[in-house]
Tab-separated table of C-alpha atoms in Angstrom:
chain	number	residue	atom	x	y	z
A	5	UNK	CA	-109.748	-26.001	145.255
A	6	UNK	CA	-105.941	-24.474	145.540
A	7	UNK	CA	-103.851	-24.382	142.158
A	8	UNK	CA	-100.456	-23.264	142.263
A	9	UNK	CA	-99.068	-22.278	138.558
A	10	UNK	CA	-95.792	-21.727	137.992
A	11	UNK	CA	-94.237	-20.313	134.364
A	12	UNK	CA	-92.057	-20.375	132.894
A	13	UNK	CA	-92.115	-24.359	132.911
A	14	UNK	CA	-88.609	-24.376	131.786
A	15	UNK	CA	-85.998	-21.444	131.171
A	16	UNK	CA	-82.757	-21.632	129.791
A	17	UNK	CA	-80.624	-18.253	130.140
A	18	UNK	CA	-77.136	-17.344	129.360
A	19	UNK	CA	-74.829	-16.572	132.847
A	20	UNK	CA	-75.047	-12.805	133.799
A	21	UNK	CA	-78.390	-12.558	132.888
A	22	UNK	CA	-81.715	-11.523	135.379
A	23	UNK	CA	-85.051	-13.325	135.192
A	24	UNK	CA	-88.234	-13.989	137.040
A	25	UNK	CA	-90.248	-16.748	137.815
A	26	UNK	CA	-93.704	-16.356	138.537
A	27	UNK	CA	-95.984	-18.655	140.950
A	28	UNK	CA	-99.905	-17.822	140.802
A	29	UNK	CA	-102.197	-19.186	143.209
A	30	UNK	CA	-106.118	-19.474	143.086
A	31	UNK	CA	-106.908	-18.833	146.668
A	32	UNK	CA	-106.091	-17.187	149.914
A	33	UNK	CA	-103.190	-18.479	151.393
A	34	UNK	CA	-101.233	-19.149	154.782
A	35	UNK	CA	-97.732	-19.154	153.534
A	36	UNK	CA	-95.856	-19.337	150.339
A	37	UNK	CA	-92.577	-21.951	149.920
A	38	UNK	CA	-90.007	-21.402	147.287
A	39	UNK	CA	-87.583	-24.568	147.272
A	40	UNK	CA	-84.824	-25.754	144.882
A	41	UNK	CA	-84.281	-29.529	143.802
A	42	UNK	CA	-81.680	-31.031	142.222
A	43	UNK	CA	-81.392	-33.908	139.831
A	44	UNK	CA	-82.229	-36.820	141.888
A	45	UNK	CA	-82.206	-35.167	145.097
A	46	UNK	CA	-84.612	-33.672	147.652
A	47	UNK	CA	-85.856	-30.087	147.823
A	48	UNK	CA	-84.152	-27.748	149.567
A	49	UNK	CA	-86.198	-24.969	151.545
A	50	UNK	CA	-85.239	-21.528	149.627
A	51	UNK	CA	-87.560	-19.060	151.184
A	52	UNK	CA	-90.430	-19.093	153.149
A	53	UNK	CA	-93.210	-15.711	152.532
A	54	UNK	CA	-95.477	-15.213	154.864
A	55	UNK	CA	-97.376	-11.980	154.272
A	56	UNK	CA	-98.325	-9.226	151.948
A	57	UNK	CA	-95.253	-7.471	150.801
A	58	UNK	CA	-92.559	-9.912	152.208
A	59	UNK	CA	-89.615	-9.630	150.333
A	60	UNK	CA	-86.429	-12.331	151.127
A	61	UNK	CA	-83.290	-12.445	150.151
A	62	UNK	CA	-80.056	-14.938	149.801
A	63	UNK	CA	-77.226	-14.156	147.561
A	64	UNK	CA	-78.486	-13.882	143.860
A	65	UNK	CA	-81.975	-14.923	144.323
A	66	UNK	CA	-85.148	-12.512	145.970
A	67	UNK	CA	-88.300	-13.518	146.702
A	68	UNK	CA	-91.528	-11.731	147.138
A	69	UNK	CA	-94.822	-12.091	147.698
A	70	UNK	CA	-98.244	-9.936	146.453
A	71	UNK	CA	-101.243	-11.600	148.709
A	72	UNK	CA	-103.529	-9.088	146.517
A	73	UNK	CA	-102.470	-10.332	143.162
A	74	UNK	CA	-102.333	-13.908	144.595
A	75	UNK	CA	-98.896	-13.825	142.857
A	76	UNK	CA	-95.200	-14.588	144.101
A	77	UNK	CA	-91.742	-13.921	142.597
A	78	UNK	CA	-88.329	-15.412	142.524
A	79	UNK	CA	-86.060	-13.241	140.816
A	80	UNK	CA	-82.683	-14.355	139.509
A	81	UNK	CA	-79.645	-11.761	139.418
A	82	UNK	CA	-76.599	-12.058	137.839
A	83	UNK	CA	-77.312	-16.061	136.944
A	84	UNK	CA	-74.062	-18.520	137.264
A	85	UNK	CA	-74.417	-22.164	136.077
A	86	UNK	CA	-74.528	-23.145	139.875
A	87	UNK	CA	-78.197	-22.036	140.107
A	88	UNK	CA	-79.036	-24.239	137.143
A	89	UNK	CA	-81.813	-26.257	138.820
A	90	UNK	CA	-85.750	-27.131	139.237
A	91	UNK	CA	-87.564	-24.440	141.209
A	92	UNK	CA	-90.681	-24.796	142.919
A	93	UNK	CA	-93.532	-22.918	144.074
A	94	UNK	CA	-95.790	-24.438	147.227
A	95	UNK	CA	-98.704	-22.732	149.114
A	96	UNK	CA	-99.860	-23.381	152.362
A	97	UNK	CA	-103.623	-23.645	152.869
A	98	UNK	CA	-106.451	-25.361	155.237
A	99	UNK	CA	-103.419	-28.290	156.084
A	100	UNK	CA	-102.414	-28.867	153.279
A	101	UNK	CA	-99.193	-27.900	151.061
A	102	UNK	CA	-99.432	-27.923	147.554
A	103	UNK	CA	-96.853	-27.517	145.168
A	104	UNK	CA	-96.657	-25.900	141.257
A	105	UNK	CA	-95.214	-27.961	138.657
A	106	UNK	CA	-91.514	-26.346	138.744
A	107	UNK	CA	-89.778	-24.634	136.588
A	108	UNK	CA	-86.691	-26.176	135.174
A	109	UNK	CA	-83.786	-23.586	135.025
A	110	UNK	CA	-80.327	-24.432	132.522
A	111	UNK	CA	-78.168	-21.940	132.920
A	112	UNK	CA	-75.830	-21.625	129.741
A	113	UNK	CA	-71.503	-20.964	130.441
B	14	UNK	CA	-80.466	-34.844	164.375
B	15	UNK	CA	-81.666	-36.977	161.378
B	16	UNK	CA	-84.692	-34.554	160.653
B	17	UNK	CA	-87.558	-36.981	158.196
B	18	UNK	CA	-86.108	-40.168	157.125
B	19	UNK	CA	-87.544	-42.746	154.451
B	20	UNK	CA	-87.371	-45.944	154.366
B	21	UNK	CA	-86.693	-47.868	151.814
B	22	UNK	CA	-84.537	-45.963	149.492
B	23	UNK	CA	-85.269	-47.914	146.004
B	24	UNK	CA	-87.829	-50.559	145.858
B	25	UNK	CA	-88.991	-52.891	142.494
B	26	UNK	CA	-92.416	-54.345	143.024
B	27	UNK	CA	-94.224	-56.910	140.733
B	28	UNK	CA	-97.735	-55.457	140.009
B	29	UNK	CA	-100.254	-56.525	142.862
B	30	UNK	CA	-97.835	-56.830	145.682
B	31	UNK	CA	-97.987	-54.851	148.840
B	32	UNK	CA	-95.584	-52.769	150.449
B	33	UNK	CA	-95.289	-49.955	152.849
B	34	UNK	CA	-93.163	-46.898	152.967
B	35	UNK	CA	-91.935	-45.520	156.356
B	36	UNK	CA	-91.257	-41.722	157.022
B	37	UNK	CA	-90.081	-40.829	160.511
B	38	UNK	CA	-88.965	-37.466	161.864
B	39	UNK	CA	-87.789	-36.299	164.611
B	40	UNK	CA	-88.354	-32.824	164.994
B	41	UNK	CA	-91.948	-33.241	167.007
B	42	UNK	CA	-93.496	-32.068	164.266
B	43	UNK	CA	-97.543	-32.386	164.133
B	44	UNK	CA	-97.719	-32.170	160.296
B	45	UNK	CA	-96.858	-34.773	157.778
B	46	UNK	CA	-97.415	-35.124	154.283
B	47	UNK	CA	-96.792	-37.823	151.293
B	48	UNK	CA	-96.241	-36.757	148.126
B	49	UNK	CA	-95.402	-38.440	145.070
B	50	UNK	CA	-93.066	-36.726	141.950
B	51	UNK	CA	-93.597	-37.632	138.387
B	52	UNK	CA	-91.734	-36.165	136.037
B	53	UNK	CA	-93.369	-32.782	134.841
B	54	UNK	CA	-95.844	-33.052	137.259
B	55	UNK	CA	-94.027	-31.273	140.215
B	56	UNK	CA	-94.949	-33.138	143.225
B	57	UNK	CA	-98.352	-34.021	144.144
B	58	UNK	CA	-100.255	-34.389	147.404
B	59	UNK	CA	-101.068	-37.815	148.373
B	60	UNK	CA	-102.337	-38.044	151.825
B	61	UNK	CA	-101.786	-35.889	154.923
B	62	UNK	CA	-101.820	-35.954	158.537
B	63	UNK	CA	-102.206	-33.048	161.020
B	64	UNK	CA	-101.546	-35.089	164.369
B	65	UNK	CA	-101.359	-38.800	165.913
B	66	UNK	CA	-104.370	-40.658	164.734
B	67	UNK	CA	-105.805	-38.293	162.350
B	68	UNK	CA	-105.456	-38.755	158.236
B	69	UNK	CA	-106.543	-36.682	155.120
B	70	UNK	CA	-107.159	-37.198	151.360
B	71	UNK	CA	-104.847	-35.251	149.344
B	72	UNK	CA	-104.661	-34.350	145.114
B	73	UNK	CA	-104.024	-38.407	144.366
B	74	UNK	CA	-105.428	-40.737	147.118
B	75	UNK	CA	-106.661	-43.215	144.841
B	76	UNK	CA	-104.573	-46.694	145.301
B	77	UNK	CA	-102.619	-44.939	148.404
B	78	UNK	CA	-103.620	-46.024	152.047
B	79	UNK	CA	-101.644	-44.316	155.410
B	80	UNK	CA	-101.607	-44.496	159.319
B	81	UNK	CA	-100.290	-42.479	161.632
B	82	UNK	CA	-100.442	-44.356	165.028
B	83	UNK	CA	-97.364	-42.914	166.113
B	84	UNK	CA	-96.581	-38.906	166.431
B	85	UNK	CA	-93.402	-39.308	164.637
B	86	UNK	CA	-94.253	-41.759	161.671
B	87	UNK	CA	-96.257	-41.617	158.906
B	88	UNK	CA	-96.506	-44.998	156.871
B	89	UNK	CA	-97.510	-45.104	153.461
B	90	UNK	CA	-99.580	-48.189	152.144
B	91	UNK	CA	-99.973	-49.335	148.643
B	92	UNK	CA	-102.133	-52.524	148.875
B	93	UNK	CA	-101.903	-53.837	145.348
B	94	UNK	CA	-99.114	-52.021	143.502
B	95	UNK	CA	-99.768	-51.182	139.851
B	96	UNK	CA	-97.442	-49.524	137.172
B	97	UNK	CA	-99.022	-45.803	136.899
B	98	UNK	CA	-97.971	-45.987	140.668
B	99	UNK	CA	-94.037	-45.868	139.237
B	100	UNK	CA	-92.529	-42.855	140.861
B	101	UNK	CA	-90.508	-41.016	143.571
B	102	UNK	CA	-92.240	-40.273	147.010
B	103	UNK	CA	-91.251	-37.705	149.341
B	104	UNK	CA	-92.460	-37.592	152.796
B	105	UNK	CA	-92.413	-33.598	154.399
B	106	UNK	CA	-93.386	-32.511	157.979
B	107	UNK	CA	-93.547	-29.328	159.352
B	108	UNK	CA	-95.767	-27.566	162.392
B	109	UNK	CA	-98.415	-25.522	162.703
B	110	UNK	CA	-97.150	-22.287	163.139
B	111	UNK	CA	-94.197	-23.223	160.309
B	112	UNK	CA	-92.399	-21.488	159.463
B	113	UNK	CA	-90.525	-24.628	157.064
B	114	UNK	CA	-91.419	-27.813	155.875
B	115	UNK	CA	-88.596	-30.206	155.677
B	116	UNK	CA	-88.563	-33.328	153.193
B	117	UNK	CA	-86.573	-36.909	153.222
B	118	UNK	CA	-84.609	-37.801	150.837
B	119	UNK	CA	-87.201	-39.740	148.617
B	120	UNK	CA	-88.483	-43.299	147.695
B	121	UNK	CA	-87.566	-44.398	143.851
B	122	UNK	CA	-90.430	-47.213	143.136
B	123	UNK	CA	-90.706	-48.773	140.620
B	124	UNK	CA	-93.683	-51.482	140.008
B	125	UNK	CA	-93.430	-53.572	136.510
């Protein structure tokens, strides 16, 4: 059975600052989602990995994915309050899509 | 291009009514999914559907029945609502070969 863990759960940084969020997953998989959600709104598609060594960027976030290590990366650079939001990992596998339980980002003036 | 679209929005249900949830897209896609989000759950996989006719069991099934008679809608049945079923449901589709999956905007239910 696919898990998808995600940790931090919940991260609260200072602006300026890098960090890393980390999405494991317990079996091969087709493709690896990153999206961002808002309070009270949908998720918005961040990046979508599909093999070993992918690495994607937009503005201050990069994503990247080790099929090896079963392991994927968002990295944060240079955080503004903006990105303040909940991030989620999702992997792709025999149909289905299933998601980590977020991580909650507050991003501190 | 309206992309997946829910329908309804909000809805408050008394415990053992039924109701059904709509998501439509547009996109031809052959993939659709219900989820459901509780909060510090992230969102969990309800049922699935990779084509017209054909339906999976997801993570949560239990209480949750869904058709897909028609390539571009996937309903979402709850035959006798109860309160652990309290949540927001998201409806995604997507294809095959990917690469994205794109979500509506959500159901709030709420079931006292």
């Amino acid at each position: 059975e696919l898990k998808v863990e995600q940790n931090p759960l919940f991260l609260s940084m200072q602006e300026g600052k890098n960090y890393t969020i980390y999405c494991n997953y317990s079996t091969t998989s087709d493709r690896l989602y990153w999206y961002r959600q808002d309070p009270g709104k949908s998720l918005e598609s961040l990046f979508v990995l599909l093999s070993n060594g992918a690495v994607k960027q937009e503005g201050r976030l990069m994503a990247s994915l080790d099929t090896k290590a079963r392991l994927s990366t968002l990295h944060i650079t240079a955080a503004v309050h903006d990105l303040s939001a909940t991030y989620f990992c999702a992997v792709d596998r025999d149909d289905k899509i299933i998601f980590g339980k977020g991580t909650r980002l507050h991003i501190l003036p | 291009n309206a992309g997946v679209t829910q329908t309804p929005k909000f809805r408050v249900l008394k415990t053992g009514q039924s109701m059904t949830l709509l998501c439509a897209q547009d996109m031809n896609h052959e993939y659709m999914y219900w989820y459901r989000q509780d909060p510090g759950m992230g969102l969990r996989l309800i049922h699935y559907s990779v084509g017209e006719g054909t339906t999976a069991k997801g993570e949560v099934p239990d209480g949750y029945n869904v058709s897909r008679l028609k390539k571009q809608n996937f309903l979402l049945g709850l035959e006798s609502a109860a309160p652990s079923q309290t949540s927001v449901y998201f409806c995604a589709s997507t294809t095959q070969a990917g690469p994205e999956a794109f979500f509506g905007q959500g159901t709030r239910l709420t079931v006292v």
